[in-house]
Short mmCIF file of C-alpha atoms in Angstrom, two decimals:
data_model
loop_
_atom_site.label_atom_id
_atom_site.label_comp_id
_atom_site.label_asym_id
_atom_site.label_seq_id
_atom_site.Cartn_x
_atom_site.Cartn_y
_atom_site.Cartn_z
CA MET A 1 10.05 17.00 61.44
CA PHE A 2 8.17 16.19 58.23
CA LEU A 3 6.19 13.52 60.09
CA VAL A 4 5.01 16.12 62.64
CA GLU A 5 3.93 18.47 59.83
CA PHE A 6 2.14 15.59 58.10
CA LEU A 7 0.26 14.59 61.26
CA ASN A 8 -0.63 18.23 62.05
CA SER A 9 -1.95 18.65 58.52
CA LEU A 10 -3.98 15.45 58.69
CA ILE A 11 -5.52 16.48 62.02
CA ALA A 12 -6.25 20.02 60.79
CA ILE A 13 -7.90 18.96 57.51
CA THR A 14 -9.96 16.32 59.35
CA PHE A 15 -11.07 18.96 61.85
CA LEU A 16 -12.01 21.42 59.09
CA ILE A 17 -14.16 18.81 57.33
CA CYS A 18 -15.89 17.71 60.56
CA PHE A 19 -16.31 21.36 61.59
CA THR A 20 -17.94 22.49 58.34
CA TYR A 21 -19.99 19.30 58.03
CA SER A 22 -21.43 19.60 61.56
CA ILE A 23 -22.47 23.23 61.16
CA GLY A 24 -23.71 22.71 57.61
CA THR A 25 -25.77 19.60 58.25
CA ASN A 26 -27.65 21.23 61.14
CA PHE A 27 -28.38 24.29 59.03
CA LEU A 28 -29.69 22.09 56.21
CA LYS A 29 -31.94 20.23 58.67
CA ILE A 30 -33.47 23.58 59.66
CA ILE A 31 -34.29 24.51 56.05
CA ASN A 32 -35.27 20.93 55.18
CA ILE A 33 -32.65 20.27 52.49
CA ASN A 34 -31.04 16.85 52.46
CA ASN A 35 -28.10 15.91 50.25
CA SER A 36 -24.84 14.37 51.45
CA PHE A 37 -22.80 16.54 49.06
CA THR A 38 -24.17 19.84 50.40
CA SER A 39 -23.32 19.76 54.12
CA ILE A 40 -19.64 20.77 53.92
CA ILE A 41 -20.35 23.51 51.37
CA ALA A 42 -23.22 24.90 53.46
CA GLY A 43 -21.01 24.89 56.58
CA TYR A 44 -18.15 26.53 54.69
CA CYS A 45 -20.47 29.30 53.40
CA LEU A 46 -21.89 29.88 56.89
CA ILE A 47 -18.37 30.26 58.30
CA ILE A 48 -17.49 32.76 55.54
CA ILE A 49 -20.54 34.91 56.29
CA ILE A 50 -20.23 34.73 60.09
CA THR A 51 -16.49 35.45 60.11
CA ASN A 52 -16.72 38.32 57.63
CA THR A 53 -19.74 39.93 59.33
CA LEU A 54 -18.38 39.72 62.88
CA PHE A 55 -14.91 40.93 61.89
CA PHE A 56 -16.27 44.04 60.18
CA LEU A 57 -18.48 44.63 63.21
CA ASP A 58 -15.10 44.99 64.96
CA PHE A 59 -14.91 41.66 66.77
CA LYS A 60 -11.38 40.29 67.03
CA ILE A 61 -10.57 37.02 65.28
CA GLN A 62 -10.03 35.31 68.66
CA VAL A 63 -13.64 36.12 69.65
CA ILE A 64 -14.92 34.91 66.28
CA ARG A 65 -12.91 31.68 66.62
CA ASN A 66 -14.42 31.04 70.06
CA PHE A 67 -17.92 31.77 68.78
CA LEU A 68 -17.48 29.31 65.89
CA LEU A 69 -16.15 26.68 68.29
CA LEU A 70 -19.24 27.16 70.45
CA LEU A 71 -21.40 26.78 67.33
CA PHE A 72 -19.46 23.60 66.50
CA ILE A 73 -20.06 22.14 69.98
CA ILE A 74 -23.79 22.91 69.76
CA SER A 75 -23.89 21.31 66.31
CA LEU A 76 -22.15 18.19 67.62
CA PHE A 77 -24.71 17.97 70.42
CA PHE A 78 -27.61 17.92 67.95
CA ILE A 79 -25.80 15.43 65.72
CA TYR A 80 -25.22 13.18 68.75
CA LYS A 81 -28.83 13.50 69.85
CA TYR A 82 -30.39 13.03 66.42
CA HIS A 83 -29.20 10.81 63.53
CA LEU A 84 -25.71 10.08 64.91
CA LYS A 85 -25.20 6.90 62.89
CA GLU A 86 -26.42 8.52 59.66
CA ASN A 87 -24.01 11.47 60.06
CA ILE A 88 -21.03 9.26 60.88
CA LEU A 89 -21.71 7.24 57.72
CA ASN A 90 -22.02 10.44 55.66
CA LEU A 91 -18.71 11.73 57.01
CA LEU A 92 -16.99 8.44 56.20
CA LYS A 93 -18.35 8.63 52.64
CA ILE A 94 -17.00 12.18 52.31
CA PHE A 95 -13.53 11.13 53.50
CA LEU A 96 -13.52 8.12 51.15
CA ASN A 97 -14.59 10.33 48.21
CA GLN A 98 -11.52 12.50 48.75
CA ILE A 99 -8.86 9.87 49.34
CA PRO A 100 -6.88 10.90 46.20
CA ILE A 101 -6.64 14.47 47.52
CA TYR A 102 -5.35 13.34 50.91
CA ILE A 103 -2.91 10.77 49.51
CA PHE A 104 -1.37 13.06 46.91
CA LEU A 105 -1.27 16.42 48.69
CA LEU A 106 -0.70 15.35 52.30
CA LEU A 107 2.04 12.94 51.26
CA THR A 108 3.86 15.83 49.57
CA ILE A 109 4.17 17.38 53.02
CA PHE A 110 5.52 14.14 54.45
CA ILE A 111 8.03 13.66 51.58
CA TYR A 112 9.12 17.23 50.77
CA GLY A 113 8.11 19.25 53.83
CA GLU A 114 8.40 23.02 53.89
CA GLN A 115 10.47 23.05 50.68
CA PHE A 116 7.26 22.12 48.88
CA TYR A 117 4.50 24.10 50.58
CA ILE A 118 6.43 27.36 51.13
CA PHE A 119 8.66 27.84 48.11
CA ARG A 120 6.41 26.58 45.32
CA GLY A 121 3.85 28.75 43.56
CA ASN A 122 3.39 32.50 43.34
CA HIS A 123 5.23 34.02 46.30
CA TYR A 124 3.80 37.50 45.60
CA ASP A 125 0.21 36.42 46.20
CA THR A 126 1.28 34.17 49.08
CA ILE A 127 2.91 37.10 50.86
CA ASN A 128 -0.13 39.33 50.26
CA TYR A 129 -2.65 36.81 51.60
CA THR A 130 -0.40 35.79 54.50
CA ALA A 131 0.17 39.43 55.46
CA MET A 132 -3.58 40.12 55.50
CA SER A 133 -4.14 36.98 57.58
CA LEU A 134 -1.48 38.13 60.05
CA LEU A 135 -3.14 41.54 60.29
CA SER A 136 -6.57 40.07 60.99
CA ALA A 137 -5.10 37.57 63.47
CA ASN A 138 -3.51 40.37 65.51
CA PHE A 139 -5.78 43.39 65.09
CA SER A 140 -9.48 44.23 64.92
CA TYR A 141 -10.91 46.01 61.88
CA SER A 142 -10.85 49.44 63.55
CA GLU A 143 -7.24 48.89 64.64
CA ILE A 144 -6.24 48.01 61.07
CA ALA A 145 -8.04 51.11 59.76
CA GLN A 146 -6.07 53.31 62.21
CA ILE A 147 -2.83 51.34 62.21
CA HIS A 148 -0.89 54.27 60.76
CA LEU A 149 -1.55 56.12 64.04
CA THR A 150 -0.37 53.32 66.34
CA GLN A 151 2.33 51.41 64.47
CA ASN A 152 5.70 52.34 62.96
CA ASN A 153 6.24 48.88 61.49
CA GLN A 154 6.49 49.30 57.71
CA PHE A 155 5.13 45.79 57.12
CA PHE A 156 1.85 46.63 58.87
CA LEU A 157 1.66 50.03 57.21
CA ASP A 158 2.12 48.60 53.71
CA PHE A 159 -0.39 45.79 53.99
CA SER A 160 -3.07 47.56 56.05
CA GLY A 161 -3.97 49.62 52.97
CA MET A 162 -4.27 46.45 50.90
CA PHE A 163 -6.46 44.89 53.58
CA LEU A 164 -8.85 47.85 53.59
CA HIS A 165 -9.17 48.12 49.80
CA ASP A 166 -8.78 44.52 48.61
CA ARG A 167 -10.89 41.37 49.24
CA PRO A 168 -9.71 40.13 52.63
CA THR A 169 -12.39 37.48 53.33
CA VAL A 170 -10.28 34.46 52.37
CA SER A 171 -7.45 35.81 54.57
CA LEU A 172 -9.92 36.15 57.46
CA ILE A 173 -10.95 32.51 57.05
CA ILE A 174 -7.34 31.33 56.95
CA SER A 175 -6.43 33.40 60.00
CA LEU A 176 -8.88 31.33 62.08
CA LEU A 177 -6.16 28.66 62.17
CA TYR A 178 -3.25 31.06 62.64
CA LEU A 179 -2.10 29.50 65.90
CA PRO A 180 1.71 29.76 65.78
CA LYS A 181 2.23 27.59 68.87
CA ILE A 182 0.47 24.72 67.08
CA PHE A 183 0.86 25.27 63.32
CA ASP A 184 3.43 26.87 61.06
CA LEU A 185 1.67 29.76 59.29
CA PHE A 186 2.68 28.64 55.81
CA LEU A 187 1.50 25.13 56.63
CA VAL A 188 -1.91 26.60 57.53
CA ASN A 189 -2.03 28.26 54.10
CA TYR A 190 -1.34 24.91 52.45
CA ILE A 191 -3.92 23.11 54.62
CA PHE A 192 -6.58 25.58 53.48
CA LYS A 193 -5.56 25.10 49.86
CA ILE A 194 -6.20 21.37 50.31
CA PHE A 195 -9.51 22.14 52.02
CA PHE A 196 -10.54 24.36 49.10
CA LEU A 197 -9.91 21.39 46.78
CA VAL A 198 -12.17 19.30 49.02
CA ILE A 199 -14.90 21.91 48.46
CA VAL A 200 -14.31 21.73 44.69
CA GLN A 201 -14.59 17.92 44.73
CA GLN A 202 -17.81 18.01 46.77
CA SER A 203 -19.35 20.70 44.54
CA PHE A 204 -18.55 18.85 41.34
CA SER A 205 -19.89 15.62 42.84
CA TYR A 206 -23.15 17.47 43.53
CA PHE A 207 -23.19 18.77 39.94
CA LEU A 208 -22.68 15.26 38.52
CA CYS A 209 -25.31 13.83 40.85
CA LYS A 210 -27.87 16.34 39.53
CA MET A 211 -26.74 16.26 35.89
CA TYR A 212 -26.57 12.49 35.51
CA GLU A 213 -29.00 10.89 37.92
CA ASP A 214 -28.14 7.41 36.62
CA PHE A 215 -24.45 7.82 37.55
CA GLY A 216 -23.28 5.40 40.24
CA LYS A 217 -21.06 6.34 43.17
CA ILE A 218 -17.92 4.97 41.47
CA LYS A 219 -18.44 7.13 38.36
CA ILE A 220 -19.05 10.23 40.46
CA PHE A 221 -15.96 9.45 42.56
CA ILE A 222 -13.69 9.02 39.52
CA ILE A 223 -14.94 11.98 37.47
CA SER A 224 -15.10 14.43 40.39
CA ASN A 225 -11.53 13.62 41.41
CA ILE A 226 -10.31 13.88 37.82
CA PHE A 227 -11.90 17.34 37.66
CA THR A 228 -10.28 18.29 41.00
CA PHE A 229 -6.85 17.39 39.59
CA SER A 230 -7.54 18.93 36.19
CA PHE A 231 -5.36 21.64 34.68
CA PHE A 232 -7.38 24.70 35.66
CA THR A 233 -7.91 23.66 39.28
CA LEU A 234 -4.26 22.76 39.82
CA TYR A 235 -3.18 25.92 38.01
CA ILE A 236 -5.12 28.05 40.54
CA PHE A 237 -3.72 25.87 43.32
CA GLU A 238 -0.14 26.35 42.10
CA ILE A 239 -0.31 30.13 41.61
CA ASP A 240 -1.69 30.59 45.14
CA ALA A 241 -4.80 32.45 43.99
CA TYR A 242 -6.52 31.80 47.34
CA SER A 243 -9.65 33.85 46.63
CA GLN A 244 -10.25 32.15 43.30
CA LEU A 245 -9.48 28.70 44.70
CA GLY A 246 -11.68 29.34 47.74
CA SER A 247 -14.57 30.45 45.52
CA LEU A 248 -14.27 27.81 42.77
CA GLY A 249 -16.27 25.17 44.61
CA ILE A 250 -18.90 27.73 45.61
CA SER A 251 -19.24 28.90 41.99
CA ILE A 252 -19.84 25.32 40.77
CA PHE A 253 -22.41 24.78 43.50
CA PHE A 254 -24.10 28.12 42.75
CA LEU A 255 -24.47 27.23 39.06
CA SER A 256 -25.77 23.76 39.97
CA ILE A 257 -28.54 25.28 42.11
CA ILE A 258 -29.50 27.70 39.33
CA ILE A 259 -29.51 25.08 36.56
CA PHE A 260 -31.19 22.18 38.33
CA ASN A 261 -33.95 23.97 40.24
CA ASP A 262 -37.24 25.49 39.15
CA PHE A 263 -37.62 29.06 40.41
CA LYS A 264 -41.07 29.62 38.94
CA ASN A 265 -42.65 28.26 42.10
CA PHE A 266 -41.61 30.12 45.24
CA ASP A 267 -39.66 27.85 47.61
CA ARG A 268 -38.61 29.72 50.75
CA ASN A 269 -36.03 27.12 51.81
CA LEU A 270 -34.41 27.08 48.38
CA ILE A 271 -34.24 30.90 48.35
CA ILE A 272 -32.61 30.89 51.81
CA PHE A 273 -30.09 28.30 50.63
CA LEU A 274 -29.33 30.17 47.41
CA SER A 275 -28.93 33.42 49.39
CA LEU A 276 -26.39 31.72 51.66
CA ILE A 277 -24.34 30.42 48.72
CA SER A 278 -24.57 33.71 46.77
CA SER A 279 -23.56 35.82 49.78
CA ALA A 280 -20.52 33.66 50.54
CA PHE A 281 -19.53 33.69 46.86
CA PHE A 282 -19.73 37.48 46.70
CA LEU A 283 -17.80 37.96 49.95
CA ILE A 284 -14.90 35.73 48.99
CA TYR A 285 -14.52 36.83 45.34
CA PRO A 286 -16.82 39.78 44.45
CA GLU A 287 -15.47 40.39 40.93
CA GLN A 288 -16.13 36.84 39.77
CA ALA A 289 -19.42 36.60 41.65
CA PHE A 290 -20.73 39.75 39.94
CA VAL A 291 -20.04 38.24 36.50
CA TYR A 292 -21.79 35.01 37.51
CA PHE A 293 -24.80 36.92 38.88
CA VAL A 294 -25.23 38.89 35.65
CA LEU A 295 -24.94 35.77 33.48
CA THR A 296 -27.31 33.90 35.79
CA PHE A 297 -29.88 36.70 35.57
CA MET A 298 -29.68 36.58 31.76
CA TYR A 299 -30.02 32.78 31.79
CA LEU A 300 -33.08 32.86 34.05
CA LEU A 301 -34.72 35.54 31.88
CA TYR A 302 -34.08 33.44 28.76
CA LYS A 303 -35.35 30.29 30.51
CA ASP A 304 -38.51 32.07 31.65
CA TYR A 305 -39.11 33.61 28.21
CA LYS A 306 -38.53 30.27 26.50
#
């Protein structure tokens, strides 16, 4: 049983990385930005924006899933047609960079199984996020808004209000893999938590690459993985703060773009890229994003004045 869960998790996390990389790398080609650490983050942000926008335009999650799969197939076609070898090598580098994450967290599934990924952490937040994911997996936005007229189930009635007034974006993203015939729902939650750590590792690698240009690949590998397994990151991981965990990598990447780029000269591609990152950050965790935006504005004013 644990072996099946382990293999399902390995397949799912591999798919998520290939999925986000394929979409992200094609987008970056369009705006002429090239950095091996940015593709997964760009793809992840695109998926956040597309999923959130389409869902609140009243498309069901099944339609959104199919649309994203179509986008993935188109992206694979362009990767196959142009720079196939380069992209395969980049993907292999990404997987190698994150070996500690896979070994430690996927092996916990193999060794401990559901006792580990269901009953650890903050069950209050887990239930809230899982309930919102279940709602979005089964109902459109308009159906959730009017669920009190169509459903007598107290579970749906209780959590529909939370869905409408909370920040449901991370639950929408997770619900894309809510396929009960293939994956256990709580296993999907855990798979996304691992994926969010992958985003953190990639973002911090990008930060180190920009901060210390003389750093070799080994140094970046060691330090970025130490950061990924540091106290604060694992604390968020353990308390099941999905929104904060899902936005942590984006916040690091957002700050890296602000710090290491010159905005005095107008660069359309950079502005498009920053808009993508900022929008995804705000959608997934608006409270934290707002604080970052204010501090960033103050920093840029000071930098310009100086």
